[in-house]
Coordinates of C-alpha atoms and ligand atoms in Angstrom, one line a residue:
M1057 CA 32.4 -20.3 -43.4
F1058 CA 31.3 -23.2 -45.2
G1059 CA 29.2 -22.3 -48.3
V1060 CA 26.4 -24.8 -49.3
A1061 CA 24.6 -25.1 -52.6
V1062 CA 21.3 -27.1 -53.1
L1063 CA 20.7 -28.6 -56.7
G1064 CA 17.0 -28.9 -57.2
F1065 CA 14.4 -26.9 -55.4
G1066 CA 11.5 -29.4 -55.2
V1067 CA 9.9 -30.8 -52.0
V1068 CA 13.1 -31.9 -50.5
G1069 CA 15.5 -29.2 -52.0
S1070 CA 13.1 -26.3 -50.6
G1071 CA 12.7 -28.3 -47.2
V1072 CA 16.4 -28.3 -46.9
A1073 CA 16.7 -24.5 -47.7
E1074 CA 14.1 -24.0 -45.0
V1075 CA 15.7 -26.2 -42.3
L1076 CA 19.0 -24.7 -42.9
S1077 CA 17.6 -21.3 -42.5
E1078 CA 15.1 -21.8 -39.7
N1079 CA 17.6 -24.0 -37.6
A1080 CA 20.7 -22.2 -38.7
E1081 CA 21.8 -21.5 -35.0
V1082 CA 21.4 -25.1 -34.1
A1083 CA 23.1 -26.2 -37.4
E1084 CA 26.0 -24.0 -36.8
K1085 CA 26.4 -24.9 -33.3
S1086 CA 26.4 -28.6 -34.4
A1087 CA 28.9 -28.0 -37.2
A1088 CA 31.2 -25.7 -35.0
S1089 CA 31.3 -23.4 -38.0
P1090 CA 29.1 -20.9 -39.7
L1091 CA 27.0 -22.3 -42.6
K1092 CA 25.9 -20.2 -45.5
L1093 CA 23.4 -21.2 -48.1
K1094 CA 24.8 -19.5 -50.9
Y1095 CA 23.1 -21.0 -54.2
I1096 CA 20.0 -23.0 -55.2
L1097 CA 20.2 -24.6 -58.7
D1098 CA 17.1 -25.0 -60.7
V1099 CA 15.7 -24.2 -64.3
R1100 CA 12.5 -22.8 -62.9
D1101 CA 11.8 -19.4 -61.7
F1102 CA 10.3 -18.8 -58.2
P1103 CA 9.0 -15.4 -58.1
G1104 CA 8.1 -14.2 -54.5
N1105 CA 9.9 -17.0 -52.8
P1106 CA 12.1 -15.9 -50.0
F1107 CA 15.1 -17.8 -51.4
E1108 CA 14.6 -16.3 -54.9
K1109 CA 17.8 -14.3 -55.1
L1110 CA 19.8 -17.6 -54.5
I1111 CA 18.5 -19.3 -57.6
V1112 CA 21.2 -19.9 -60.4
R1113 CA 20.8 -22.0 -63.5
D1114 CA 24.5 -22.7 -64.4
F1115 CA 26.1 -25.8 -62.2
A1116 CA 29.4 -24.1 -63.2
V1117 CA 28.8 -21.2 -60.7
I1118 CA 28.6 -23.6 -58.1
E1119 CA 31.5 -25.9 -59.3
N1120 CA 34.0 -23.0 -59.6
D1121 CA 33.1 -21.2 -56.3
P1122 CA 35.8 -22.1 -53.8
E1123 CA 33.7 -21.1 -50.7
I1124 CA 31.2 -24.0 -51.6
R1125 CA 32.3 -27.0 -49.7
V1126 CA 29.2 -28.9 -49.5
V1127 CA 26.7 -29.7 -52.5
V1128 CA 23.3 -31.2 -51.7
E1129 CA 21.8 -33.1 -54.5
T1130 CA 18.1 -33.3 -54.4
I1131 CA 17.4 -33.5 -58.2
G1132 CA 16.7 -37.1 -58.3
G1133 CA 17.1 -39.7 -60.8
V1134 CA 20.5 -40.7 -62.3
G1135 CA 20.7 -38.1 -65.3
V1136 CA 22.0 -34.6 -64.5
A1137 CA 22.1 -35.5 -60.7
Q1138 CA 24.9 -38.0 -61.3
E1139 CA 26.9 -35.8 -63.8
F1140 CA 26.6 -32.8 -61.2
T1141 CA 27.5 -35.2 -58.3
R1142 CA 30.7 -36.5 -60.2
R1143 CA 31.7 -33.0 -61.0
A1144 CA 31.0 -31.7 -57.5
L1145 CA 32.9 -34.4 -56.0
S1146 CA 35.9 -34.0 -58.6
A1147 CA 36.1 -30.5 -57.6
G1148 CA 36.7 -31.5 -54.1
K1149 CA 33.3 -30.6 -52.5
S1150 CA 31.5 -33.2 -50.4
V1151 CA 27.9 -34.2 -51.7
V1152 CA 25.0 -35.0 -49.5
T1153 CA 22.0 -36.6 -51.1
S1154 CA 18.4 -38.0 -50.6
N1155 CA 18.5 -39.7 -54.2
K1156 CA 18.3 -43.4 -53.4
E1157 CA 18.1 -44.2 -57.2
L1158 CA 21.6 -42.9 -57.7
V1159 CA 22.9 -44.2 -54.7
S1160 CA 21.7 -47.8 -55.1
K1161 CA 22.8 -48.0 -58.8
F1162 CA 26.3 -45.9 -58.8
G1163 CA 26.9 -45.7 -55.0
F1164 CA 29.9 -47.9 -55.2
E1165 CA 31.6 -45.8 -57.9
L1166 CA 30.6 -42.4 -56.3
L1167 CA 32.0 -43.6 -52.9
E1168 CA 35.1 -44.4 -54.6
L1169 CA 35.5 -41.1 -56.5
A1170 CA 34.9 -39.4 -53.0
K1171 CA 37.5 -41.2 -51.5
A1172 CA 40.0 -40.5 -54.2
K1173 CA 39.2 -36.9 -53.9
G1174 CA 39.4 -36.8 -50.1
V1175 CA 35.8 -35.7 -49.7
N1176 CA 32.7 -37.2 -48.2
Y1177 CA 29.5 -38.5 -50.1
L1178 CA 26.7 -39.0 -47.6
F1179 CA 23.4 -40.2 -48.0
E1180 CA 21.3 -40.7 -44.8
A1181 CA 18.2 -39.4 -46.3
S1182 CA 17.9 -41.8 -49.0
V1183 CA 16.4 -44.7 -46.8
G1184 CA 13.8 -43.9 -44.1
G1185 CA 13.3 -40.2 -44.9
G1186 CA 14.1 -38.5 -41.5
I1187 CA 14.9 -42.0 -39.5
P1188 CA 18.6 -42.3 -38.6
I1189 CA 19.4 -45.9 -40.1
L1190 CA 22.5 -45.7 -42.1
R1191 CA 24.6 -44.2 -39.5
P1192 CA 23.4 -46.6 -36.8
I1193 CA 24.0 -49.7 -39.1
T1194 CA 27.8 -48.4 -39.9
Q1195 CA 28.6 -47.1 -36.6
C1196 CA 26.4 -48.0 -33.5
L1197 CA 25.9 -51.6 -34.9
A1198 CA 29.5 -51.9 -36.2
A1199 CA 30.5 -54.5 -33.8
N1200 CA 27.7 -56.8 -35.1
K1201 CA 27.7 -59.4 -37.9
I1202 CA 24.3 -58.3 -39.4
L1203 CA 22.1 -61.2 -40.1
E1204 CA 18.9 -59.8 -41.5
V1205 CA 17.4 -56.1 -42.4
Y1206 CA 14.0 -55.6 -43.4
G1207 CA 11.3 -53.3 -43.0
I1208 CA 8.4 -50.9 -44.3
L1209 CA 10.6 -48.8 -46.5
N1210 CA 8.1 -46.8 -48.5
G1211 CA 5.8 -44.2 -47.1
T1212 CA 3.5 -43.9 -50.0
T1213 CA 2.5 -47.3 -50.1
N1214 CA 2.3 -47.7 -46.5
H1215 CA -0.1 -44.6 -46.5
I1216 CA -2.4 -46.3 -49.1
L1217 CA -2.4 -49.6 -47.5
T1218 CA -3.2 -48.1 -44.2
A1219 CA -6.0 -46.0 -45.9
M1220 CA -7.3 -49.3 -47.7
L1221 CA -7.2 -51.3 -44.5
K1222 CA -8.2 -48.7 -41.8
D1223 CA -10.7 -46.3 -43.6
G1224 CA -11.8 -48.6 -46.6
A1225 CA -10.4 -45.9 -49.0
S1226 CA -10.0 -46.6 -52.7
F1227 CA -6.5 -47.1 -54.1
D1228 CA -6.7 -44.0 -56.2
D1229 CA -8.0 -41.8 -53.5
A1230 CA -5.3 -42.7 -51.2
L1231 CA -2.5 -42.4 -53.8
R1232 CA -3.8 -38.7 -54.6
D1233 CA -3.7 -38.1 -51.1
A1234 CA -0.2 -39.3 -50.8
Q1235 CA 0.9 -37.3 -53.9
T1236 CA -0.6 -34.2 -52.3
R1237 CA 1.2 -34.5 -49.1
G1238 CA 4.3 -34.7 -51.2
Y1239 CA 5.3 -38.4 -50.3
A1240 CA 5.0 -39.8 -53.8
E1241 CA 7.8 -40.1 -56.2
Q1242 CA 7.6 -38.0 -59.5
N1243 CA 6.5 -40.9 -61.1
P1244 CA 4.2 -42.8 -58.6
S1245 CA 4.9 -46.3 -60.2
S1246 CA 8.3 -46.3 -58.5
D1247 CA 6.5 -46.3 -55.2
I1248 CA 3.3 -48.7 -56.0
D1249 CA 5.6 -51.2 -58.0
G1250 CA 8.0 -51.5 -55.2
T1251 CA 11.2 -49.9 -57.3
D1252 CA 11.8 -47.2 -54.5
A1253 CA 11.6 -49.9 -51.7
C1254 CA 13.9 -52.0 -53.8
R1255 CA 16.3 -49.3 -54.0
K1256 CA 16.2 -48.5 -50.3
I1257 CA 16.7 -52.5 -49.4
C1258 CA 19.9 -52.5 -51.7
I1259 CA 21.4 -49.5 -49.9
L1260 CA 20.7 -51.2 -46.5
A1261 CA 22.3 -54.4 -47.9
D1262 CA 25.3 -52.7 -49.1
L1263 CA 26.0 -51.4 -45.9
A1264 CA 25.0 -54.3 -43.9
F1265 CA 26.7 -56.8 -46.0
G1266 CA 29.6 -55.1 -47.7
R1267 CA 28.8 -55.7 -51.2
H1268 CA 27.1 -53.6 -53.9
M1269 CA 23.7 -55.0 -54.6
N1270 CA 22.1 -54.1 -58.0
P1271 CA 18.7 -53.3 -57.8
D1272 CA 18.0 -55.4 -61.0
W1273 CA 19.1 -58.4 -59.0
V1274 CA 16.3 -58.1 -56.4
K1275 CA 12.9 -59.6 -57.0
T1276 CA 10.3 -56.7 -56.6
V1277 CA 6.5 -56.8 -56.2
G1278 CA 4.5 -54.0 -55.3
I1279 CA 1.1 -53.4 -54.0
R1280 CA -1.1 -53.3 -57.1
A1281 CA -1.6 -57.2 -56.4
V1282 CA -3.3 -56.4 -53.0
S1283 CA -7.1 -56.5 -53.3
A1284 CA -9.9 -55.3 -51.2
D1285 CA -10.6 -59.1 -50.6
D1286 CA -7.0 -59.5 -49.3
A1287 CA -7.4 -56.3 -47.1
R1288 CA -10.8 -57.8 -45.8
F1289 CA -9.4 -61.4 -45.1
A1290 CA -6.2 -59.8 -43.4
S1291 CA -8.2 -57.5 -41.2
A1292 CA -10.7 -60.4 -40.2
G1293 CA -7.8 -62.6 -38.9
G1294 CA -6.2 -59.7 -37.2
Y1295 CA -3.2 -59.0 -39.6
K1296 CA -2.2 -56.0 -41.5
I1297 CA -0.8 -55.8 -45.1
K1298 CA 2.6 -54.2 -45.4
L1299 CA 4.9 -53.7 -48.3
L1300 CA 8.3 -55.1 -47.0
G1301 CA 11.7 -54.9 -48.4
R1302 CA 14.0 -57.6 -46.8
A1303 CA 17.8 -59.0 -47.0
V1304 CA 19.0 -62.0 -45.3
A1305 CA 22.4 -63.1 -44.9
R1306 CA 23.0 -66.8 -46.1
D1307 CA 25.9 -69.1 -45.7
G1308 CA 28.9 -68.5 -48.2
G1309 CA 28.4 -64.6 -48.3
K1310 CA 25.2 -65.0 -50.3
V1311 CA 22.1 -62.4 -49.5
A1312 CA 18.5 -63.3 -50.2
A1313 CA 16.7 -60.0 -50.9
Y1314 CA 13.4 -59.1 -52.2
V1315 CA 10.4 -56.6 -51.8
A1316 CA 6.9 -57.8 -51.6
P1317 CA 3.5 -57.4 -49.8
H1318 CA 3.5 -59.5 -46.5
L1319 CA 0.8 -60.1 -43.9
V1320 CA 2.0 -59.1 -40.6
P1321 CA 0.3 -60.5 -37.3
G1322 CA -1.3 -57.7 -35.3
G1323 CA 1.1 -58.5 -32.4
N1324 CA 4.2 -57.7 -34.5
L1325 CA 5.5 -54.2 -34.0
L1326 CA 5.5 -53.5 -37.8
A1327 CA 1.7 -54.0 -37.7
S1328 CA 1.2 -50.6 -35.8
V1329 CA 3.4 -48.6 -38.3
D1330 CA 0.8 -46.9 -40.2
G1331 CA 0.3 -44.1 -42.8
V1332 CA 3.8 -42.4 -44.1
M1333 CA 5.7 -44.0 -41.1
N1334 CA 8.4 -46.2 -42.0
A1335 CA 10.4 -49.0 -39.6
I1336 CA 13.3 -50.8 -40.0
V1337 CA 14.6 -53.8 -38.0
V1338 CA 18.1 -54.7 -38.1
R1339 CA 19.2 -58.1 -36.5
G1340 CA 22.8 -58.4 -35.4
N1341 CA 24.3 -61.4 -33.8
A1342 CA 25.3 -59.6 -30.7
V1343 CA 22.7 -57.1 -30.3
G1344 CA 19.5 -59.1 -31.5
D1345 CA 16.7 -57.1 -33.2
V1346 CA 16.8 -53.2 -33.0
M1347 CA 13.9 -51.3 -34.7
F1348 CA 14.2 -47.8 -36.0
Y1349 CA 10.9 -45.9 -36.6
G1350 CA 10.0 -42.5 -37.9
A1351 CA 8.6 -40.3 -40.9
G1352 CA 9.8 -42.2 -43.9
A1353 CA 8.9 -39.4 -46.5
G1354 CA 7.9 -35.8 -46.5
K1355 CA 9.7 -32.3 -46.9
L1356 CA 10.8 -31.8 -43.5
P1357 CA 11.7 -35.1 -42.2
T1358 CA 13.8 -35.9 -45.2
A1359 CA 15.4 -32.4 -45.0
S1360 CA 16.1 -33.2 -41.3
A1361 CA 18.4 -36.0 -42.4
V1362 CA 19.9 -34.1 -45.2
V1363 CA 21.0 -31.3 -43.0
A1364 CA 22.5 -33.5 -40.4
D1365 CA 24.7 -34.9 -43.3
V1366 CA 25.6 -31.4 -44.2
I1367 CA 26.7 -30.8 -40.6
D1368 CA 28.7 -34.2 -40.7
A1369 CA 30.3 -33.2 -44.0
V1370 CA 31.3 -29.8 -42.5
K1371 CA 32.6 -31.4 -39.3
H1372 CA 34.6 -34.0 -41.5
D1373 CA 35.8 -31.3 -43.9
A1374 CA 39.3 -32.6 -43.3
A1375 CA 38.6 -36.2 -42.8
R1376 CA 36.5 -38.9 -44.6
K1377 CA 33.9 -40.6 -42.8
W1378 CA 34.2 -44.3 -43.3
I1379 CA 31.4 -45.4 -45.4
S1380 CA 32.0 -47.5 -48.3
W1381 CA 31.4 -51.1 -49.6
G1382 CA 32.8 -53.5 -52.2
E1383 CA 31.9 -54.3 -55.7
G1384 CA 29.2 -57.0 -56.0
D1385 CA 28.3 -59.6 -58.8
E1386 CA 24.9 -61.5 -59.1
S1387 CA 26.3 -64.7 -57.9
M1388 CA 26.2 -63.3 -54.5
M1389 CA 22.5 -63.4 -54.5
Y1390 CA 20.5 -66.3 -52.9
D1391 CA 17.0 -67.4 -54.4
S1392 CA 14.8 -65.9 -52.2
A1393 CA 11.9 -68.3 -53.1
A1394 CA 13.9 -70.8 -51.0
L1395 CA 13.5 -68.6 -47.6
V1396 CA 10.9 -70.5 -45.3
S1397 CA 7.9 -68.7 -43.9
R1398 CA 4.2 -69.0 -43.3
W1399 CA 2.2 -68.0 -46.6
Y1400 CA -1.3 -66.4 -47.1
A1401 CA -3.2 -67.4 -50.0
R1402 CA -6.6 -66.6 -51.4
V1403 CA -8.0 -69.0 -54.0
S1404 CA -11.1 -69.4 -55.9
A1405 CA -12.3 -72.2 -54.1
P1406 CA -14.7 -72.8 -50.9
E1407 CA -13.3 -73.6 -47.4
G1408 CA -14.0 -77.3 -47.6
S1409 CA -11.9 -77.7 -50.8
V1410 CA -9.0 -75.9 -48.9
K1411 CA -9.3 -77.9 -45.8
R1412 CA -8.7 -81.2 -48.0
V1413 CA -5.5 -80.1 -49.1
F1414 CA -4.4 -78.0 -46.1
P1415 CA -6.0 -79.6 -43.0
D1416 CA -4.2 -77.3 -40.6
A1417 CA -4.7 -74.2 -42.5
E1418 CA -5.8 -70.9 -40.6
I1419 CA -9.1 -69.9 -42.3
L1420 CA -9.4 -66.1 -42.4
G1421 CA -12.5 -66.0 -44.3
G1422 CA -14.4 -66.5 -47.5
D1423 CA -17.4 -67.8 -49.4
T1424 CA -18.5 -70.5 -51.9
A1425 CA -16.4 -68.6 -54.5
E1426 CA -13.1 -67.8 -52.7
T1427 CA -11.2 -68.5 -49.6
G1428 CA -8.3 -66.6 -47.7
F1429 CA -6.0 -68.7 -45.5
I1430 CA -2.7 -69.2 -44.0
V1431 CA -0.3 -72.2 -44.2
A1432 CA 2.5 -73.6 -41.9
P1433 CA 6.1 -72.3 -42.8
Q1434 CA 7.7 -73.6 -46.0
S1435 CA 9.4 -72.6 -49.1
K1436 CA 7.6 -70.7 -51.9
K1437 CA 8.2 -73.6 -54.3
S1438 CA 6.7 -76.1 -51.6
V1439 CA 3.5 -73.9 -51.4
E1440 CA 3.2 -73.5 -55.1
V1441 CA 3.3 -77.1 -55.5
S1442 CA 0.5 -77.8 -52.9
L1443 CA -1.5 -75.0 -54.4
G1444 CA -1.0 -76.3 -57.9
G1445 CA -4.9 -77.6 -58.1
F1446 CA -6.3 -74.1 -57.0
G1447 CA -7.1 -70.8 -59.0
V1448 CA -4.6 -68.8 -57.1
L1449 CA -5.6 -65.2 -56.8
S1450 CA -3.2 -64.0 -54.1
L1451 CA -0.1 -65.3 -52.4
F1452 CA 1.8 -63.4 -49.8
R1453 CA 4.5 -64.2 -47.1
V1454 CA 3.8 -63.8 -43.5
I1455 CA 6.3 -62.1 -41.5
D1456 CA 6.4 -63.5 -38.0
Ligands
LIG1021 N1 8.4 -41.8 -52.3 C1 9.1 -42.2 -51.1 C2 8.2 -42.7 -50.1 C3 9.9 -40.9 -50.7 O1 6.9 -42.5 -50.3 O2 8.7 -43.3 -49.1 C4 10.8 -41.1 -49.7 O3 11.9 -41.7 -50.1

């Protein structure tokens, strides 16, 4: 029997308890061993909750119980979550988590600790919610040199942008709806300002390129800069607006990585990824482009990925899963502004003035006060120089 403890009985933690108990038969069959959810650590009371009897308040109970072989950390953040993860690994228990902040900041050290203790630290649910993506990168695509990984990595912002572009919803109403559905982070600024997507692209880059990428090194812009005018111009031209995280391999082992809003042409598969759905494209030198699509947030989709890791930890109780990366340093970062792409700009000038500077621009719309348009592929520096004489209201990359 494998005892399991869940730390944190919030949206994801309660989903894990539900999936473990409702799908117990399936989980035990996959794990080839009985699983028992024995404790749930939380400081709150849950009167009347079916899992009420499992609540404990002292982590030492879990730490000192030899029956507990897998600890599920769904507390979030890097405070007690980090402390309990270190203690659980040190006590010889595998740890499974959806905590992208902890993995993106301290994954290298925690994987080293797990290795030293002969246990596993697994975090499939930290990127893409219920989408299998980390295992495919490390296993199914292992024969490839990864050239690029990018995608829609945050369900809350995709939900907001979809509601703004499709339904004309206000930013605030769409955010409230995402919060009600349990998609948003405790502090939704992590979603809106791109921090959550940044953590996820760092974890993807760690695995794809083999060196730790600190989220502080990644230029990150969220969706506050996206206006109703941008939404109108993008729609008029047949484009969607999506917040993308992107990491691109460059010569000499360098990596260009950033998070920013993009215009996505209607014909690009990412354009039809709406609402809470996420999609991640991995470009391998042998396989070409592979796309992973599914629910990127929410209680049960995320719990689905967590419980799969619990099963994997049980199956590999006597062996280590090969998942790790090396140390990184900021000198491995390539300036993403040098990446060439088409650009969308919205400027406070009429179409005629735009056409004088950019005769080949694709005009999306405008009036005497402002114009939205797209220019030919170039670096950010180059487009900024050409836009020097304009009042620039928005400047987003186009992903082709
Ligand atoms: N707040 C995150 C999102 C949850 O909206 O994608 C899943 O990581």
